[in-house]
Coordinates of C-alpha atoms in Angstrom, one line a residue:
M1 CA 67.9 126.8 81.3
Q2 CA 67.8 123.0 82.0
R3 CA 65.4 122.3 79.3
T4 CA 67.3 124.4 76.7
T5 CA 70.6 122.7 77.6
Q6 CA 69.0 119.2 77.3
A7 CA 67.5 120.1 74.0
A8 CA 70.9 121.4 72.8
L9 CA 72.6 118.2 74.0
E10 CA 69.9 115.9 72.3
T11 CA 70.5 117.8 69.0
T12 CA 74.3 118.3 68.9
G13 CA 75.8 115.9 71.8
T14 CA 77.8 118.9 73.0
L15 CA 77.6 121.6 75.7
P16 CA 79.5 124.9 76.0
L17 CA 82.6 124.8 77.9
A18 CA 81.6 127.2 80.6
E19 CA 78.6 125.2 81.7
A20 CA 80.3 121.9 81.4
S21 CA 83.1 122.7 83.6
Q22 CA 80.7 123.8 86.5
P23 CA 81.4 121.7 89.7
G24 CA 77.8 119.9 89.5
R25 CA 77.1 116.4 88.4
L26 CA 79.8 114.7 86.2
I27 CA 78.5 113.2 83.0
S28 CA 81.9 111.7 82.8
L29 CA 81.2 110.0 86.1
D30 CA 78.0 108.3 84.9
V31 CA 79.8 107.2 81.6
F32 CA 82.7 105.8 83.6
R33 CA 80.3 104.0 85.8
G34 CA 78.3 102.7 82.9
L35 CA 81.4 101.4 80.9
T36 CA 82.6 99.7 84.1
V37 CA 79.3 97.9 84.7
M38 CA 79.1 96.9 81.1
A39 CA 82.4 95.4 81.4
M40 CA 81.5 93.6 84.5
I41 CA 78.4 92.0 83.0
L42 CA 80.5 91.1 79.9
V43 CA 83.3 89.1 81.8
N44 CA 80.6 87.7 84.4
N45 CA 78.5 86.2 81.7
P46 CA 80.3 84.4 79.0
G47 CA 78.4 82.1 76.7
D48 CA 80.8 79.2 77.7
W49 CA 83.0 79.5 80.8
G50 CA 85.5 76.9 79.1
H51 CA 86.1 79.1 76.1
I52 CA 87.1 82.6 76.9
Y53 CA 89.8 85.0 75.3
P54 CA 92.6 85.7 77.7
P55 CA 91.8 89.3 78.2
F56 CA 88.4 88.4 79.6
E57 CA 89.8 86.2 82.3
H58 CA 91.2 87.1 85.6
A59 CA 94.8 86.6 86.2
E60 CA 95.3 83.2 87.9
W61 CA 97.2 84.7 90.9
N62 CA 99.7 87.4 90.5
G63 CA 99.3 89.7 87.5
C64 CA 96.7 92.0 86.1
T65 CA 94.5 91.4 83.1
P66 CA 92.0 94.0 81.7
T67 CA 89.3 92.0 83.6
D68 CA 91.2 92.7 86.8
L69 CA 90.8 96.3 86.4
I70 CA 86.9 96.3 86.5
F71 CA 86.4 96.1 90.3
P72 CA 89.0 98.6 91.4
F73 CA 87.6 101.0 88.7
F74 CA 84.1 100.6 90.3
L75 CA 85.5 101.2 94.0
F76 CA 87.3 104.3 92.7
I77 CA 84.0 105.5 91.2
V78 CA 82.3 104.9 94.6
G79 CA 84.9 107.2 96.0
V80 CA 84.2 109.8 93.4
S81 CA 80.4 109.6 93.9
L82 CA 80.6 110.1 97.6
V83 CA 82.3 113.6 97.2
Y84 CA 79.8 114.7 94.7
A85 CA 76.9 113.4 97.1
L86 CA 78.3 114.6 100.4
D87 CA 80.6 117.7 99.7
G88 CA 77.7 120.3 100.0
T89 CA 76.9 118.9 103.6
K90 CA 80.5 118.9 104.6
R91 CA 81.0 122.5 103.4
Q92 CA 77.8 123.8 105.3
G93 CA 79.2 122.6 108.6
G94 CA 77.0 121.8 111.5
P95 CA 75.7 118.4 112.6
Q96 CA 76.3 115.4 110.3
G97 CA 74.3 112.9 112.3
A98 CA 71.5 112.6 109.6
V99 CA 73.9 112.3 106.7
L100 CA 76.0 109.8 108.5
L101 CA 72.9 107.7 109.2
R102 CA 72.0 107.8 105.4
V103 CA 75.5 106.6 104.7
L104 CA 75.1 103.8 107.1
R105 CA 71.8 102.9 105.8
R106 CA 73.0 102.6 102.1
A107 CA 75.9 100.6 103.3
A108 CA 73.7 98.1 105.0
V109 CA 71.2 97.8 102.2
L110 CA 74.2 97.1 99.8
F111 CA 75.6 94.6 102.2
G112 CA 72.2 93.1 102.5
L113 CA 71.7 92.8 98.8
G114 CA 75.0 90.9 98.5
L115 CA 73.7 88.4 101.1
L116 CA 70.5 88.1 99.0
L117 CA 72.6 87.2 95.9
S118 CA 74.5 84.8 97.9
L119 CA 71.4 83.2 99.4
Y120 CA 69.3 82.9 96.1
P121 CA 67.9 80.5 95.1
K122 CA 68.4 77.9 97.9
F123 CA 68.4 80.2 100.8
D124 CA 70.8 78.0 102.8
F125 CA 72.0 80.2 105.6
S126 CA 74.5 77.5 106.8
T127 CA 76.6 78.0 103.7
V128 CA 75.9 81.5 102.7
R129 CA 78.9 83.6 101.5
I130 CA 79.3 86.7 103.9
M131 CA 81.6 88.6 101.9
G132 CA 81.5 89.3 98.2
V133 CA 81.5 92.1 95.6
L134 CA 78.5 94.0 97.1
A135 CA 79.8 93.4 100.7
R136 CA 83.2 95.0 99.7
I137 CA 81.4 98.0 97.9
A138 CA 79.3 98.4 101.0
L139 CA 82.3 98.5 103.4
V140 CA 84.2 100.8 101.2
F141 CA 81.2 103.2 100.8
L142 CA 80.8 103.2 104.5
G143 CA 84.5 103.7 105.5
C144 CA 85.0 106.4 102.7
G145 CA 81.9 108.3 103.4
F146 CA 82.9 108.6 107.1
I147 CA 86.4 109.4 106.3
F148 CA 85.4 112.2 103.8
L149 CA 83.0 113.8 106.1
K150 CA 85.3 113.9 109.1
T151 CA 88.7 114.5 107.6
S152 CA 90.5 116.8 105.3
W153 CA 92.0 115.9 101.9
R154 CA 95.4 115.9 103.6
T155 CA 94.4 113.4 106.3
Q156 CA 92.9 111.3 103.5
A157 CA 96.1 111.2 101.6
W158 CA 97.9 110.1 104.6
L159 CA 95.3 107.5 105.4
I160 CA 95.8 106.0 102.0
I161 CA 99.6 105.8 102.6
S162 CA 99.0 104.2 106.0
F163 CA 96.6 101.7 104.7
L164 CA 98.8 100.7 101.9
I165 CA 101.9 100.4 104.1
G166 CA 100.1 98.9 107.0
Y167 CA 98.6 96.1 104.8
A168 CA 101.9 95.3 103.2
V169 CA 103.5 95.0 106.8
L170 CA 100.6 92.8 107.9
M171 CA 100.7 90.4 104.8
Q172 CA 104.5 90.2 104.4
L173 CA 105.8 90.3 108.0
V174 CA 103.3 89.0 110.4
P175 CA 103.4 85.1 110.9
V176 CA 100.3 83.2 110.0
P177 CA 99.0 81.0 113.1
G178 CA 99.2 77.4 112.1
F179 CA 101.3 78.0 109.1
G180 CA 104.4 79.7 110.1
P181 CA 106.3 82.7 108.4
A182 CA 104.1 85.4 106.6
N183 CA 103.4 84.3 102.8
L184 CA 101.3 85.4 99.9
E185 CA 100.0 82.0 98.9
P186 CA 96.1 81.5 98.2
T187 CA 95.2 79.4 101.4
T188 CA 98.0 80.2 103.8
N189 CA 98.3 84.0 103.7
L190 CA 97.2 86.0 106.8
G191 CA 93.9 87.2 105.1
A192 CA 92.8 83.8 104.3
W193 CA 93.5 82.6 107.9
L194 CA 91.5 85.5 109.2
D195 CA 88.4 84.7 107.0
R196 CA 88.5 81.2 107.9
T197 CA 88.7 82.1 111.7
I198 CA 85.9 84.7 111.5
F199 CA 83.4 83.3 108.9
T200 CA 84.5 79.5 108.9
E201 CA 85.1 77.8 105.6
A202 CA 81.3 77.3 105.1
H203 CA 80.8 80.9 104.5
L204 CA 83.7 81.6 102.2
W205 CA 83.9 81.7 98.4
K206 CA 82.5 78.6 97.0
Q207 CA 85.1 78.1 94.4
S208 CA 87.9 77.7 97.0
K209 CA 86.3 77.2 100.5
T210 CA 89.6 78.0 102.0
W211 CA 90.0 81.9 101.0
D212 CA 87.9 84.7 99.8
P213 CA 89.0 87.1 97.0
E214 CA 86.8 89.8 98.7
G215 CA 88.0 89.0 102.2
L216 CA 87.9 90.9 105.4
L217 CA 91.6 92.1 105.5
G218 CA 91.6 93.2 101.8
T219 CA 89.0 95.8 102.8
L220 CA 91.9 97.8 104.2
P221 CA 93.6 98.4 100.7
A222 CA 90.1 98.7 99.1
L223 CA 89.4 101.9 101.3
A224 CA 92.5 103.1 99.8
T225 CA 91.1 102.6 96.3
G226 CA 88.0 104.5 97.3
L227 CA 89.9 107.3 98.8
L228 CA 92.0 107.8 95.7
G229 CA 88.5 108.3 93.9
S230 CA 87.6 110.8 96.7
L231 CA 90.8 112.8 96.2
T232 CA 90.2 112.8 92.5
A233 CA 86.8 114.3 92.9
Q234 CA 88.0 117.0 95.4
W235 CA 90.5 118.0 92.8
L236 CA 87.7 118.2 90.0
R237 CA 85.6 120.2 92.1
H238 CA 88.4 122.5 93.1
K239 CA 87.5 126.0 91.7
G240 CA 91.0 127.3 91.2
P241 CA 92.7 125.6 88.2
E242 CA 91.4 125.6 84.7
P243 CA 89.8 122.3 83.4
A244 CA 92.8 121.8 81.2
A245 CA 95.1 122.1 84.2
K246 CA 93.1 119.7 86.2
V247 CA 93.2 117.0 83.6
A248 CA 96.9 117.5 83.0
W249 CA 97.6 116.9 86.7
L250 CA 95.3 114.1 87.0
F251 CA 97.3 112.3 84.1
V252 CA 100.5 113.1 85.8
A253 CA 99.3 111.7 89.0
G254 CA 97.7 108.6 87.6
G255 CA 100.8 107.8 85.7
G256 CA 103.0 108.3 88.7
L257 CA 100.7 106.1 90.8
S258 CA 100.5 103.2 88.2
L259 CA 104.4 103.5 87.9
L260 CA 104.9 103.4 91.5
G261 CA 102.7 100.2 91.7
L262 CA 104.8 98.7 89.0
C263 CA 108.0 99.5 90.9
W264 CA 106.7 98.1 94.1
A265 CA 105.4 95.0 92.4
P266 CA 108.7 93.0 92.5
W267 CA 108.4 92.9 96.5
F268 CA 104.7 92.9 96.7
P269 CA 103.0 91.4 93.5
I270 CA 100.2 92.9 91.7
N271 CA 97.4 90.6 92.8
K272 CA 93.6 91.2 92.8
A273 CA 92.6 88.4 95.0
L274 CA 94.9 89.9 97.8
W275 CA 94.1 93.5 96.8
S276 CA 97.9 94.1 97.2
S277 CA 99.1 97.6 97.8
P278 CA 100.8 97.8 94.4
Y279 CA 97.6 96.6 92.8
V280 CA 95.7 99.6 94.4
L281 CA 98.3 102.0 93.1
Y282 CA 98.5 100.6 89.6
T283 CA 94.8 100.2 89.0
G284 CA 93.9 103.6 90.9
G285 CA 96.4 105.4 88.6
L286 CA 94.6 103.9 85.6
A287 CA 91.3 104.8 86.8
M288 CA 92.4 108.3 87.6
A289 CA 93.6 108.7 84.1
G290 CA 90.5 107.2 82.5
L291 CA 88.1 109.5 84.5
A292 CA 90.4 112.5 83.5
A293 CA 90.1 111.5 79.8
L294 CA 86.4 111.2 80.0
Y295 CA 86.1 114.4 82.0
W296 CA 87.9 116.3 79.2
I297 CA 85.8 114.6 76.5
C298 CA 82.4 114.8 78.1
D299 CA 82.3 117.7 80.6
V300 CA 84.8 120.0 79.2
Q301 CA 84.6 119.7 75.4
G302 CA 81.0 118.5 75.7
Y303 CA 81.0 115.6 73.3
R304 CA 78.3 113.4 74.5
A305 CA 76.5 112.0 71.4
W306 CA 78.3 108.7 71.8
T307 CA 77.6 108.4 75.6
R308 CA 74.0 107.2 75.7
P309 CA 74.8 103.4 76.0
A310 CA 77.0 104.0 79.0
L311 CA 74.7 106.5 80.6
V312 CA 71.8 104.3 80.7
Y313 CA 74.1 101.7 82.3
G314 CA 75.6 104.2 84.7
V315 CA 72.6 105.7 86.3
N316 CA 71.2 102.3 87.2
A317 CA 74.4 100.4 87.7
I318 CA 73.8 98.5 90.9
L319 CA 70.2 97.7 89.6
V320 CA 71.6 95.9 86.5
F321 CA 74.4 94.1 88.4
C322 CA 71.9 92.5 90.8
L323 CA 69.2 91.7 88.3
S324 CA 71.6 90.2 85.9
A325 CA 73.0 88.0 88.7
L326 CA 69.4 87.0 89.8
L327 CA 68.4 86.3 86.2
S328 CA 71.3 84.1 85.6
R329 CA 70.6 82.1 88.7
T330 CA 67.0 81.8 88.0
F331 CA 67.7 80.4 84.6
G332 CA 70.0 77.7 86.3
L333 CA 66.6 76.4 87.9
F334 CA 65.4 75.2 84.7
Q335 CA 67.1 72.1 83.1
L336 CA 66.5 71.6 79.4
A337 CA 67.9 69.4 76.6
L338 CA 71.2 70.4 75.0
P339 CA 72.8 69.2 71.7
G340 CA 74.5 65.9 72.1
G341 CA 71.8 64.4 74.6
K342 CA 73.1 66.5 77.5
T343 CA 71.0 68.7 79.8
G344 CA 71.7 72.1 81.1
S345 CA 70.2 75.5 82.4
M346 CA 68.1 77.8 80.3
K347 CA 71.0 80.0 79.6
E348 CA 73.1 77.2 78.3
W349 CA 70.1 76.0 76.2
L350 CA 69.8 79.5 74.7
Y351 CA 73.5 79.7 74.0
E352 CA 73.9 76.1 72.6
W353 CA 70.9 76.3 70.1
G354 CA 70.9 79.9 69.4
I355 CA 74.6 81.3 69.3
A356 CA 77.2 78.5 69.2
P357 CA 76.2 76.9 66.0
H358 CA 76.8 80.1 64.1
F359 CA 80.6 80.4 65.0
T360 CA 83.5 78.2 64.3
D361 CA 85.8 79.6 67.1
P362 CA 84.0 78.7 70.5
R363 CA 85.7 81.6 72.2
T364 CA 84.0 84.1 69.6
A365 CA 80.7 82.5 70.2
S366 CA 81.3 82.8 74.0
L367 CA 82.1 86.4 73.6
V368 CA 79.0 87.1 71.4
G369 CA 76.8 85.2 74.1
A370 CA 78.0 87.8 76.6
A371 CA 77.7 90.8 74.2
T372 CA 74.2 89.7 73.6
L373 CA 73.3 90.0 77.2
I374 CA 74.8 93.6 77.2
V375 CA 72.4 94.5 74.2
I376 CA 69.3 93.0 75.9
W377 CA 70.0 94.8 79.1
Y378 CA 70.7 98.1 77.0
F379 CA 67.2 98.0 75.5
I380 CA 65.7 97.6 79.0
L381 CA 67.8 100.3 80.8
S382 CA 67.3 102.6 77.7
W383 CA 63.5 102.4 78.3
M384 CA 64.1 103.2 82.0
Y385 CA 66.3 106.0 81.2
K386 CA 63.8 107.6 78.8
K387 CA 61.1 107.3 81.4
G388 CA 63.3 108.7 84.2
V389 CA 63.3 105.6 86.1
V390 CA 66.3 105.5 88.4
L391 CA 66.4 103.1 91.3
K392 CA 68.7 103.9 94.0
V393 CA 69.5 101.9 97.3

C-alpha cells in the first residue's frame, strides 16, 4: 500500500480523502515546518544587513512584522510534533520513564547545539551566550513534552491561561530590583534584570549585552506557544469530527486567539523580544489558521505536487538551520578584497562581486542574496531527501 500510494503521489500529487485524513504523519506539518525554516534562513541571511525591505526586519520593539511570526510558528510546530511523536505512548499507559528520558536527551542535544553555535568559531567560554533560539526550542520541547505526557488537554488549556496571565502579572506588576516600578523597557524590565542576575552581561545577546530576546523568564509564555500547538494536534488527531469540521473550528479558534491578542495589546503590547502574552495569542492564532489551511490542502484534499521544496526543508529543519549558521560564520573567517578597496568576509565577497552589481535597488539585491542561499540549500536537501537521509537529534 505504501509503495502504491507513493507512486500515485509522485504521479498526481494527490491522495484519496479517506487515506489522507487518517491520524498518522501530517504532510502539512512537514510543509509548515519547511516553509517556516525557509523563511527563517531568508531573514537571517540578507545579502546586505544595511538594505532590507521592512517586512523582512523585526519590529524595533513593540509591534509585529511578518519576520516576527517565524519563531513562534516554529515553537507552535514543536508542540504539534510532540503530540504526533508521543501520543501513542501516552495512550498505551504504563511506565513512561524511557520516553521521558528520550525527551530530556533530545532537549539536552538541542541546548548543546545552541551552545556550539554560540561558541563557534572562537570557543570563548567566558563570553558565550547561554540562551538563544535553540536553547528556547530545547526548553519548550522539554516542558511541553513532560506536560503533554502527564496532563490532560483540559489541564494543558488551563496551563496556557495560567502562563500568560502569570507572565503578565510578573512583567507589569512586580517591581524591578534596582530600577523601581515594573516596566516593559528593553534594559530595565524584570526579564532583563533576571537574565543579568543569573547569566551576567557577558553571557547575554551580544547585540545588547544588557538583555536577551530569548531570555529565561520569556520561556514561560513560550511554553504557552508550544502548548497551543499541542492542543491543535490533539484536535486534529481526534477521531470524531470530519476533516472539514476540524478545519473550520481551527479557523474559528485561531481567529479568536489573534483577535484576543489584539484586544489585549493596548495594555500589554505585542512584543517578540518580551514574548508578551498578547504576542503569544496573536501569533498562535495565525499559526493555528496556517496549519489548518495546509492540513486541508495537503492532507485532506491531497494537493501535494507543489510541496516538495517545503518538504525537503521540513524533514531536516534543525540540520539546515545549524549548518547555515555554521557556514556563515566559517565564511567570516576569510577576509577578501571587496569593491572600493575594502575587505570583508567570503560571504560579503560573493555578494559584492556576484549579486549586488546586477541590481539598481540595493534592497532587491540583498533579498536576492538571501534567496540564492535558499536555492543552494534546496538542492543539497533535495539530494538528501531523495536518498532518504534524515538527520535527527
